[in-house]
Short mmCIF file of C-alpha atoms and ligand atoms in Angstrom, two decimals:
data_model
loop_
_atom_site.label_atom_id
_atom_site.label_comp_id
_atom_site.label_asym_id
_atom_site.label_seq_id
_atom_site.Cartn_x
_atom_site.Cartn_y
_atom_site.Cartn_z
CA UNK G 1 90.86 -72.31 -16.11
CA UNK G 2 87.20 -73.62 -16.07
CA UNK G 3 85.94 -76.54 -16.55
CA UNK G 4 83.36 -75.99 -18.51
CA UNK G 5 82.69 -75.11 -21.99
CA UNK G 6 82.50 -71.08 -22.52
CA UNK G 7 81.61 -68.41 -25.43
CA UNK G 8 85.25 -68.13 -25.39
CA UNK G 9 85.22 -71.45 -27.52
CA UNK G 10 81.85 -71.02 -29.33
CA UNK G 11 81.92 -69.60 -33.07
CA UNK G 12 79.05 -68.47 -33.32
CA UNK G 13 78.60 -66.06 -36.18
CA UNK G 14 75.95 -66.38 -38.80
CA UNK G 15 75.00 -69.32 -36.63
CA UNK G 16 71.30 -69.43 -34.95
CA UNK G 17 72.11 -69.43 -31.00
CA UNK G 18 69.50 -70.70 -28.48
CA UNK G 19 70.44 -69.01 -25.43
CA UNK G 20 68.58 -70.24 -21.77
CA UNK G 21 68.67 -67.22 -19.89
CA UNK G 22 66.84 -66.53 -16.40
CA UNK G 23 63.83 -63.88 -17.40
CA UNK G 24 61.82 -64.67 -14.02
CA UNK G 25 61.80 -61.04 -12.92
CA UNK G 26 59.10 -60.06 -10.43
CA UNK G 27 56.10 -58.42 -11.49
CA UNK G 28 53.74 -56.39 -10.19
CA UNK G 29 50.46 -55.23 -12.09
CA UNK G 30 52.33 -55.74 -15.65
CA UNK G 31 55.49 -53.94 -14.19
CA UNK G 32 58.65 -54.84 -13.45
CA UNK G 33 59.38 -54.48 -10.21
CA UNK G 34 63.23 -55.29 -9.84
CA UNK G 35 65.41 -55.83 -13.40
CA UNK G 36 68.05 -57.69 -12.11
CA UNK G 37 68.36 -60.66 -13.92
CA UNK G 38 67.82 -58.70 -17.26
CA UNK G 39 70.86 -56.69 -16.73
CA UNK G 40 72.99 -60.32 -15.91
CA UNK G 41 72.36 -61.58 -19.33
CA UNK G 42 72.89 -58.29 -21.24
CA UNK G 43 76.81 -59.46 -21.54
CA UNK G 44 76.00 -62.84 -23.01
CA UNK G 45 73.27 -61.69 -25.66
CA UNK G 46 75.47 -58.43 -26.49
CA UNK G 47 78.38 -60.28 -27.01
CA UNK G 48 76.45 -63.18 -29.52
CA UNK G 49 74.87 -60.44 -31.09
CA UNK G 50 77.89 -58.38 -31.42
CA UNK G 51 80.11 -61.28 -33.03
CA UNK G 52 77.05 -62.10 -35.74
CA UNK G 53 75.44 -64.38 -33.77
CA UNK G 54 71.59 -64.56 -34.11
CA UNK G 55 70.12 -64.48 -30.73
CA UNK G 56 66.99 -66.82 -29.61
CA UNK G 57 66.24 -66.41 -25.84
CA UNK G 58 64.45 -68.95 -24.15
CA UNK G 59 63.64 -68.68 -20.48
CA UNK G 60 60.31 -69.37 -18.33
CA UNK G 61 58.14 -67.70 -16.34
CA UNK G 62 56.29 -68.28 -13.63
CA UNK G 63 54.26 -71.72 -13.21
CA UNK G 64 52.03 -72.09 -15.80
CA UNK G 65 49.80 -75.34 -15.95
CA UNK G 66 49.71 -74.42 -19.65
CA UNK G 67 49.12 -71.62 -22.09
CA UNK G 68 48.10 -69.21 -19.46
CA UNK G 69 48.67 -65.15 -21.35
CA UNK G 70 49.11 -63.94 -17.74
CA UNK G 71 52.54 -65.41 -17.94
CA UNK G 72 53.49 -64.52 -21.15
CA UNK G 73 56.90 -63.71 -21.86
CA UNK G 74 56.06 -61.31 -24.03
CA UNK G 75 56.24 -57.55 -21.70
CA UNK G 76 60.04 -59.20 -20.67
CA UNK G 77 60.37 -58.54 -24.57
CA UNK G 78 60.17 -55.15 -24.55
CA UNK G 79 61.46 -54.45 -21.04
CA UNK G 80 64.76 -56.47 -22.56
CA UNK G 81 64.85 -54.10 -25.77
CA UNK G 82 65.13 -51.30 -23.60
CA UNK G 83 67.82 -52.46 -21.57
CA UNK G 84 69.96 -53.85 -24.60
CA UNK G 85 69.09 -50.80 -26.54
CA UNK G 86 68.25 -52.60 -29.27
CA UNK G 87 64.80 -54.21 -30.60
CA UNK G 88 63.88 -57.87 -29.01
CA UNK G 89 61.48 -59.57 -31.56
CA UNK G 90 58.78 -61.97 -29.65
CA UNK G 91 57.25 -65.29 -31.04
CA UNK G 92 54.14 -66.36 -29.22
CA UNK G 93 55.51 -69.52 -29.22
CA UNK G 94 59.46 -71.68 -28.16
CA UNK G 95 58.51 -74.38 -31.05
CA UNK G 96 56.65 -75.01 -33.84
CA UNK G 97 55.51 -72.25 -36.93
CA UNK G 98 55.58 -69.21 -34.83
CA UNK G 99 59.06 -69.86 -33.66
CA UNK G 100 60.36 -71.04 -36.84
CA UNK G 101 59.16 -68.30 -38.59
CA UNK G 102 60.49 -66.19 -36.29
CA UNK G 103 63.43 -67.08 -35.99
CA UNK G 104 64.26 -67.62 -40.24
CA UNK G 105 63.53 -63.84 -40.17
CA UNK G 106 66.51 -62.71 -37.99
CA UNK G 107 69.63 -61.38 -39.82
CA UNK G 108 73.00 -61.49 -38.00
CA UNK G 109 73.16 -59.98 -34.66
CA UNK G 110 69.52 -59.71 -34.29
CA UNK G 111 67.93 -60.76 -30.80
CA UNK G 112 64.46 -62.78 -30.59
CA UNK G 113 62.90 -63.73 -27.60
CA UNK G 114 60.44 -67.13 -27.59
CA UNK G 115 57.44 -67.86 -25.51
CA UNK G 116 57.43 -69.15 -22.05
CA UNK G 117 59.35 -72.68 -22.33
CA UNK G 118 56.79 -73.90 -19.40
CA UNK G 119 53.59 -73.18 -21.85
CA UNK G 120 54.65 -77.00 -22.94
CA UNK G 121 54.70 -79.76 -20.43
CA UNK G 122 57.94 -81.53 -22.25
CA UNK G 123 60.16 -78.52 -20.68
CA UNK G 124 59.78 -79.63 -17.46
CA UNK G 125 59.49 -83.44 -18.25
CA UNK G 126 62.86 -82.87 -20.36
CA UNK G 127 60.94 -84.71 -23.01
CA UNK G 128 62.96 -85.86 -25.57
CA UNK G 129 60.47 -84.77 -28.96
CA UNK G 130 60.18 -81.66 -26.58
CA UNK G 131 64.15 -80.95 -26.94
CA UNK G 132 64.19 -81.79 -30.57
CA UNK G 133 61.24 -79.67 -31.36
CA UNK G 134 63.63 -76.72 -29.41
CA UNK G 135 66.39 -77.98 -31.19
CA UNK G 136 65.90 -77.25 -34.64
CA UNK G 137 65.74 -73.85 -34.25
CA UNK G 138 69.11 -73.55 -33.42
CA UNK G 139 72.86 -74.81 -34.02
CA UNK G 140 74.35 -73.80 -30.76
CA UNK G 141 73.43 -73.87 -27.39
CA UNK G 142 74.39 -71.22 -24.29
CA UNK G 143 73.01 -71.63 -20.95
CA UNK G 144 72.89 -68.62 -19.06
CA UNK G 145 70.86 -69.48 -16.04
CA UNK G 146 72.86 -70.69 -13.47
CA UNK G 147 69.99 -70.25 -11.15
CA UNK G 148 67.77 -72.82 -13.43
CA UNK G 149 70.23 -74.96 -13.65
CA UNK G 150 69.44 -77.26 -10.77
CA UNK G 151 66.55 -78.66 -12.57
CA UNK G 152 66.75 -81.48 -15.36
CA UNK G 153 64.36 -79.90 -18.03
CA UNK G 154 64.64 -79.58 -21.53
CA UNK G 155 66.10 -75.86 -21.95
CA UNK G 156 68.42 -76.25 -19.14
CA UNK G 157 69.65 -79.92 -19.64
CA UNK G 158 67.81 -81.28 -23.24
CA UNK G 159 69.59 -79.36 -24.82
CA UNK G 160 72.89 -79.32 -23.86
CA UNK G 161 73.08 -82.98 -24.82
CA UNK G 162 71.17 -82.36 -28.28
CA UNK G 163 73.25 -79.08 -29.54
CA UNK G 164 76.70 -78.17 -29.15
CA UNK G 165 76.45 -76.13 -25.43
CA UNK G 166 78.65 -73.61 -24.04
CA UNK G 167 78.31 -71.83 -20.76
CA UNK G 168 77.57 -67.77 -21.38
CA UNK G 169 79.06 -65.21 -19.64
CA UNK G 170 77.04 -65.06 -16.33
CA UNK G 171 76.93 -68.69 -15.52
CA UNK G 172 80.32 -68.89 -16.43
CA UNK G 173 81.18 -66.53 -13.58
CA UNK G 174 78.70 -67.90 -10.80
CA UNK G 175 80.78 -71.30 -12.01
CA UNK G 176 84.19 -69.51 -11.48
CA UNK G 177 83.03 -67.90 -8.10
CA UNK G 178 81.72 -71.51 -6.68
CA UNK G 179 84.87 -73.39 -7.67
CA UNK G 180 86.68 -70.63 -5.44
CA UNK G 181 84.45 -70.88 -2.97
CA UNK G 182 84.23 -74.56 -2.24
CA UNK G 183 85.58 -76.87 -4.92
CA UNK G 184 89.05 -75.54 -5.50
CA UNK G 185 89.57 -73.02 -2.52
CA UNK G 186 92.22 -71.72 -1.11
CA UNK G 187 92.43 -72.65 2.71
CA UNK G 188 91.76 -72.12 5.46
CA UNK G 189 88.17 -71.79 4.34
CA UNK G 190 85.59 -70.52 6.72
CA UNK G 191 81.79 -71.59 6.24
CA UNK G 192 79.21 -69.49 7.41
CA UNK G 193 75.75 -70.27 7.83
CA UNK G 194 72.55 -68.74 9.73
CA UNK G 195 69.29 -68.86 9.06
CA UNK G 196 65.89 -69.72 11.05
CA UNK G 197 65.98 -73.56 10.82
CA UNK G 198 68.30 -76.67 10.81
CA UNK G 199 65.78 -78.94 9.10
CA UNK G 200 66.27 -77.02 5.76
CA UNK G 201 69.69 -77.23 6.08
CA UNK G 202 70.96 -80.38 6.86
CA UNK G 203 72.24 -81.78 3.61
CA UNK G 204 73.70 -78.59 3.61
CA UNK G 205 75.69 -78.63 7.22
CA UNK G 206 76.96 -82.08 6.48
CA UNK G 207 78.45 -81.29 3.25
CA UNK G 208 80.31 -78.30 4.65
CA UNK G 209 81.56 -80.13 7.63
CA UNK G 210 83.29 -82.45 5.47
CA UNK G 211 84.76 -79.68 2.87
CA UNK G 212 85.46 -76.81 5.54
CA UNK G 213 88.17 -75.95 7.93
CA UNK G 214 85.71 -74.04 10.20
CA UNK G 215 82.49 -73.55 10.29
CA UNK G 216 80.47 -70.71 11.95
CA UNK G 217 76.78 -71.76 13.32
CA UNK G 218 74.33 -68.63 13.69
CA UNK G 219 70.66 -67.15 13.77
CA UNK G 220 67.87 -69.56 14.75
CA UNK G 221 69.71 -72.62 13.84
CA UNK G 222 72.73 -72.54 16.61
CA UNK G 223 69.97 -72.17 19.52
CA UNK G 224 69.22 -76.22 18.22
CA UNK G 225 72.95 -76.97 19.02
CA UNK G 226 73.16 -75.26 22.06
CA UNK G 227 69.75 -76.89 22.72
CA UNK G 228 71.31 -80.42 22.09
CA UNK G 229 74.46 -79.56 23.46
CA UNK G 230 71.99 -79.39 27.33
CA UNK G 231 71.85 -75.82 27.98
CA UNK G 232 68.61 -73.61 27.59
CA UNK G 233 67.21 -71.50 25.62
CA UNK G 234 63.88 -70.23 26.49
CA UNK G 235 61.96 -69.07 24.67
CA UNK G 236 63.96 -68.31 21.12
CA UNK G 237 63.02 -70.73 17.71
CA UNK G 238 64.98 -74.11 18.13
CA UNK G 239 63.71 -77.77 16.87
CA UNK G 240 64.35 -79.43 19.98
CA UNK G 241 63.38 -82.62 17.83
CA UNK G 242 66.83 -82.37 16.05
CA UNK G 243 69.26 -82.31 18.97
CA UNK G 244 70.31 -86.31 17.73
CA UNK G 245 70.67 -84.16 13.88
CA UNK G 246 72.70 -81.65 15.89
CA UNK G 247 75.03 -83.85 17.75
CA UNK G 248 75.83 -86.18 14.26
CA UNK G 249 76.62 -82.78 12.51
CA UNK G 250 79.11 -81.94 15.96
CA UNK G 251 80.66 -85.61 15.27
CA UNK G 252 80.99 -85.26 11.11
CA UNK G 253 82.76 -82.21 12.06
CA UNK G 254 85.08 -83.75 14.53
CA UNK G 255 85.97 -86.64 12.58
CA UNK G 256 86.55 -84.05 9.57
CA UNK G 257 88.74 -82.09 11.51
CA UNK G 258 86.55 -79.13 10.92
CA UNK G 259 86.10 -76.54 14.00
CA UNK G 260 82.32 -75.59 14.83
CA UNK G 261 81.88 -72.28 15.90
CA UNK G 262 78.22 -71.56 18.14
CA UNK G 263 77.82 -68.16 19.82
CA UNK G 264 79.12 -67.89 23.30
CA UNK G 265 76.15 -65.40 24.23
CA UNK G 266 73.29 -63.88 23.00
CA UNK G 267 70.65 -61.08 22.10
CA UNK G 268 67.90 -61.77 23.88
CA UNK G 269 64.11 -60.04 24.11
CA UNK G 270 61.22 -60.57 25.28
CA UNK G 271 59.37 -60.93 22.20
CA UNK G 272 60.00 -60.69 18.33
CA UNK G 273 59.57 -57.36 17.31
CA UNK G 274 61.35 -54.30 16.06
CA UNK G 275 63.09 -52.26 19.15
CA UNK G 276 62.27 -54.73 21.55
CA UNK G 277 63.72 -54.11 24.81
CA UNK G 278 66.94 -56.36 24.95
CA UNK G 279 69.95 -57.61 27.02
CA UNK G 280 72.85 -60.12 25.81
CA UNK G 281 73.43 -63.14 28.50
CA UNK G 282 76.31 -65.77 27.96
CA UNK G 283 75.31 -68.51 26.07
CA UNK G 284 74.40 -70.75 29.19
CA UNK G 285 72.36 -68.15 31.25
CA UNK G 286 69.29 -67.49 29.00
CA UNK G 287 66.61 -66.62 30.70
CA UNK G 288 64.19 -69.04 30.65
CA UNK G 289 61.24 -65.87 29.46
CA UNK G 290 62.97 -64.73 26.41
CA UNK G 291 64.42 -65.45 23.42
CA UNK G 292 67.81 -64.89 21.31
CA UNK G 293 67.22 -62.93 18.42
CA UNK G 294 71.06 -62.48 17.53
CA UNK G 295 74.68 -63.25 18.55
CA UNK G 296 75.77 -61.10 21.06
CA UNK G 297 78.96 -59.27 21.10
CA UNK G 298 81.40 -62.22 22.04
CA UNK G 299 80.92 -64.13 19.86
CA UNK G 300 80.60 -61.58 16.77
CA UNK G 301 84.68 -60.78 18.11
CA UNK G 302 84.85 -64.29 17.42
CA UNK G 303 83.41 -64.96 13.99
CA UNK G 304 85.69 -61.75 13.18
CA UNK G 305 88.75 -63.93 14.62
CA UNK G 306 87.54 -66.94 12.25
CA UNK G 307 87.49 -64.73 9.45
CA UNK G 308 90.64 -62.80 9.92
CA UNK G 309 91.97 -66.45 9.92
CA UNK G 310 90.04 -67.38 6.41
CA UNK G 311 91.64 -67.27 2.83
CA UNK G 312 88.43 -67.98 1.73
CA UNK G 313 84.48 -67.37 3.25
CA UNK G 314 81.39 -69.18 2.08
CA UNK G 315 78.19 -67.52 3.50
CA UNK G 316 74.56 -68.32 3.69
CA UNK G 317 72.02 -67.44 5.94
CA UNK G 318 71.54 -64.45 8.48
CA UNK G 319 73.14 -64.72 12.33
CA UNK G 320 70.25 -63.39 13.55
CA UNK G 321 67.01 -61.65 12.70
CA UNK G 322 68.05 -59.42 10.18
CA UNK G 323 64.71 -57.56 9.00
CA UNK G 324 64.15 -56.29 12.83
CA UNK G 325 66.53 -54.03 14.38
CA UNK G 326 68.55 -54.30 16.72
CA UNK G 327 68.87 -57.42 15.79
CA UNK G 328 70.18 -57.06 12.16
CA UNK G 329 74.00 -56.21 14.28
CA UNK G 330 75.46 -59.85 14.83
CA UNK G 331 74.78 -60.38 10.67
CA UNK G 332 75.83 -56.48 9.81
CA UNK G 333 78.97 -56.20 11.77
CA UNK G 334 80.28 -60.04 10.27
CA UNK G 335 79.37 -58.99 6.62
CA UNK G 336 81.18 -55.71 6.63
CA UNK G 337 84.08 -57.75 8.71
CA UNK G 338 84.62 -60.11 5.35
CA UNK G 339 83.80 -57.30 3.21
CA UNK G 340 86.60 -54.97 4.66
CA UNK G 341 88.91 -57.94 4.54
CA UNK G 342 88.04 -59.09 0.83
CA UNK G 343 88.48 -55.30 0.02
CA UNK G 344 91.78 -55.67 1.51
CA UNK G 345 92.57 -58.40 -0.95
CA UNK G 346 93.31 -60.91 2.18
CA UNK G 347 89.65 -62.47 1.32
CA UNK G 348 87.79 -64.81 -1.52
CA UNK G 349 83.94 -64.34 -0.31
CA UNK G 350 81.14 -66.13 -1.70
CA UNK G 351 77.75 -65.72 -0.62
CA UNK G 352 74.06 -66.42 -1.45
CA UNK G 353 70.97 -68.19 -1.04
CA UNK G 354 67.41 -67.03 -0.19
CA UNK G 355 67.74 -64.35 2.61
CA UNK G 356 71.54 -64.10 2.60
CA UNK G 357 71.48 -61.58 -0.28
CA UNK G 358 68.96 -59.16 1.21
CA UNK G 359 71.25 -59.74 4.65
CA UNK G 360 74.50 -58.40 2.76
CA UNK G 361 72.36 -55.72 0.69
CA UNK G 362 70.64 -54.10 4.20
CA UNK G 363 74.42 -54.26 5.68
CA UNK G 364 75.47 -52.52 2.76
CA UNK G 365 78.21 -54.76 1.76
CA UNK G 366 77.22 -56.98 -1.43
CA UNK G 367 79.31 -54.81 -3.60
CA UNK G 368 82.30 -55.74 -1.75
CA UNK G 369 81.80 -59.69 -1.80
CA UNK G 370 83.85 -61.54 -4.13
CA UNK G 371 80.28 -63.12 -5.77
CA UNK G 372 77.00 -62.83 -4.20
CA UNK G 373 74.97 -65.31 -6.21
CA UNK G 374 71.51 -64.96 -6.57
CA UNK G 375 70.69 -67.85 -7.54
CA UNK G 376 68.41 -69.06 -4.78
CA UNK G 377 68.04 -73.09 -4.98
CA UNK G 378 70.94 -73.81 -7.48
CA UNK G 379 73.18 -72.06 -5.00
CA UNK G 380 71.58 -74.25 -1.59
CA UNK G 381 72.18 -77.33 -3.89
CA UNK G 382 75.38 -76.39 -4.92
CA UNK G 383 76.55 -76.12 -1.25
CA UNK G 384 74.89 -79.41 -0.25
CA UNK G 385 77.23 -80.85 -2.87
CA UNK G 386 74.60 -81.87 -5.32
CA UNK G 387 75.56 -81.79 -9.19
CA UNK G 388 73.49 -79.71 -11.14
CA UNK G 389 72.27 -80.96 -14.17
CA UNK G 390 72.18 -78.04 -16.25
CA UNK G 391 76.06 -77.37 -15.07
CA UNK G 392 77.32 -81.09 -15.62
CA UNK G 393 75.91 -81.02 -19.18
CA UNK G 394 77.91 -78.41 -19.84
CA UNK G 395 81.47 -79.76 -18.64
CA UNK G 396 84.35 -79.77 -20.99
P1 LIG T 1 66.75 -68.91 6.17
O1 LIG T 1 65.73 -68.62 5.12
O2 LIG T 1 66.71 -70.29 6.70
O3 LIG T 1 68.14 -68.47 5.78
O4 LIG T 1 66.31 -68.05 7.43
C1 LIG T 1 66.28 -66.66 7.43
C2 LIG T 1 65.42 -66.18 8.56
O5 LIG T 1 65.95 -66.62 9.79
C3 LIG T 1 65.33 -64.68 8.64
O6 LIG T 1 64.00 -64.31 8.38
C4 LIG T 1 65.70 -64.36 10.08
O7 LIG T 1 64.88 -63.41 10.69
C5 LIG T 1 65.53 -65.69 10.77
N1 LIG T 1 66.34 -65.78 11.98
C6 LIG T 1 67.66 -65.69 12.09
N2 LIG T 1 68.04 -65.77 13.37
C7 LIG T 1 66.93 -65.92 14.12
C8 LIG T 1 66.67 -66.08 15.51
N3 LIG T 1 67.67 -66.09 16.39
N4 LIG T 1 65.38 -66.21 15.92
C9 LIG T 1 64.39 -66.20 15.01
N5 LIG T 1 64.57 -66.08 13.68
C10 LIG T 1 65.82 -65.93 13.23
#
């Protein structure tokens, strides 16, 4: 049971149906270059449509400082049409004539996609004439876009609070996958997290410390807590300035009863690049002329012993430097670990963040994940414990 208001309780035929849905998509000279987030939303508008709802998308694009037609919504129009298989109107604006008109012309089930919401500076200031301007073109309100939902503007919070607002399908399942992962688990629950720096993730380590059983320290990040805990590490990435950030983390974590996991040895090389000649040394014999580009083969048998022992994994961040091989083994050999074992059904695994997904996509393994969100900054928030905006104006 969620606790949030879904589609399941939204009746929305004949009714006009503002939906906030994430249409970022990358472009590249007018093309789109990956569809992704399209595809996520098809559920949600097919099923409004498909119960006699009358669609109205609204979504941003880019960061306009204004009307700017290079970030016009409008080729997302089209490219959404052919992925619904049915036709998307476009109104060249999200308020005012254009959109009114616009929208008074759909019939039941129709679909209409508005103009960049960022084309107005209220969407961003969550300006309150802003959100009543959106307002009246609609009766309900679905948000869609988990992955906008960290921000307090006017189509991802406003509205919520002006217009009856139900959760659609996909953030209703990124909101399902996170209360399994971290709010509601089921223990023990393992925490995973790599990546290049500490600094970024601070907020991040000290709200998992507190909420985890275990928690597994890898890729640039660990070489500042083996840094701080006195031994060296040569010449690998490490922010010798946070060894005092390092050692209160090692503390939460003690006083939380939460085990902390750092690689007993490492890959190291002589310099960061792709087939670089490489040994692994134990953890306190780095050689004072390279640097550790991934966790060596100890310690992998040992984040595969913390996850044999998880009911539940929550993963961000690579173990090591993923994008150059060999040192993409420490991250690929863990991911397919909790991806054999979720397979298995022994496993709840919940991943994402910036390079995370691209990690479990180049292992070959996101398939196999209970949720891989790819939600980016909603997701890092979410497991630094912030509330969301657009998620708390949607609770039940
Ligand atoms: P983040 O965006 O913080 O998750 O960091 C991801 C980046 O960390 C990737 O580009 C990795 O190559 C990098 N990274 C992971 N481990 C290491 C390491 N041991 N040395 C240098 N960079 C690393």
């Amino acid at each position: 049971m969620t606790a949030f208001r879904t589609l399941d309780q939204a009746d929305v035929k004949g009714q006009r149906v503002l939906v906030r849905v994430d249409l970022n998509v990358p472009m590249e000279n007018g093309r789109i270059t990956d569809a992704t987030r399209i595809e996520r939303v098809l559920p949600t508008i097919r099923e409004i449509a498909d119960k006699g709802g009358r669609v109205i998308l609204l979504a941003h694009f880019g960061r306009p400082k204004g009307r700017d037609p290079k970030e016009s919504l409008k080729p997302v129009a089209e490219a959404v049409a052919s992925h619904l298989g049915k036709p998307v109107a476009f109104a060249d604006d999200c308020i005012g004539e254009a959109a009114s008109q616009a929208v008074n012309a759909l019939k039941d089930g129709d679909v209409l996609l508005l103009e960049n919401t960022r084309f107005h500076a209220g969407e961003e200031k969550n300006d309150p004439a802003f959100v009543q301007e959106l307002a009246k073109l609609g009766d309900l309100y679905v948000n869609d876009a988990f992955s906008a939902a960290h921000r307090a503007h006017a189509s991802t919070e406003g509205l919520a609070r002006a217009l009856p607002g139900y959760a659609g399908r996909s953030m209703q399942a990124e909101l399902d996958a996170l209360t399994k992962g971290l709010e509601a688990p089921k223990r023990p629950v393992v925490a995973i997290v790599g990546g290049a720096k500490v600094s970024t993730k601070i907020d991040l380590l000290e709200n998992l410390v507190a909420k985890v059983d275990a928690l597994v320290i890898g890729g640039g990040m660990a070489n500042t807590f083996v840094h701080a805990a006195g031994l060296g590490v040569g010449k690998s990435l490490a922010e010798k300035d946070l060894a005092a950030t390092a050692m209160r983390i090692i503390e939460k974590a003690r006083d939380a009863n939460c085990a902390i996991i750092l690689p007993v040895d490492g890959v190291c090389a002589y310099e960061f690049k792709a087939g670089a000649v490489n040994h692994t040394y134990g953890i306190d014999a780095i050689p004072e002329d390279q640097m550790i580009l991934d966790v060596g083969s100890q310690s992998i048998e040992r984040i595969q012993a913390a996850i044999n022992d998880a009911a539940t994994v929550v993963w961000n961040g690579p173990l090591g430097a993923f994008e150059i091989a060999p040192f993409d083994q420490g991250t690929v050999a863990a991911a397919r670990h909790a991806a054999q074992r979720t397979r298995e059904g022994k496993l709840v695994s919940v991943a994402g963040g910036g390079d995370t997904v691209a990690a479990l996509n180049h292992a070959g393994v996101a398939d196999s994940f209970t949720y891989v969100s790819t939600a980016g900054g909603a997701f890092l928030e979410w497991l630094e414990g912030k509330s969301l905006p657009g998620v708390e104006a949607l609770r039940a």
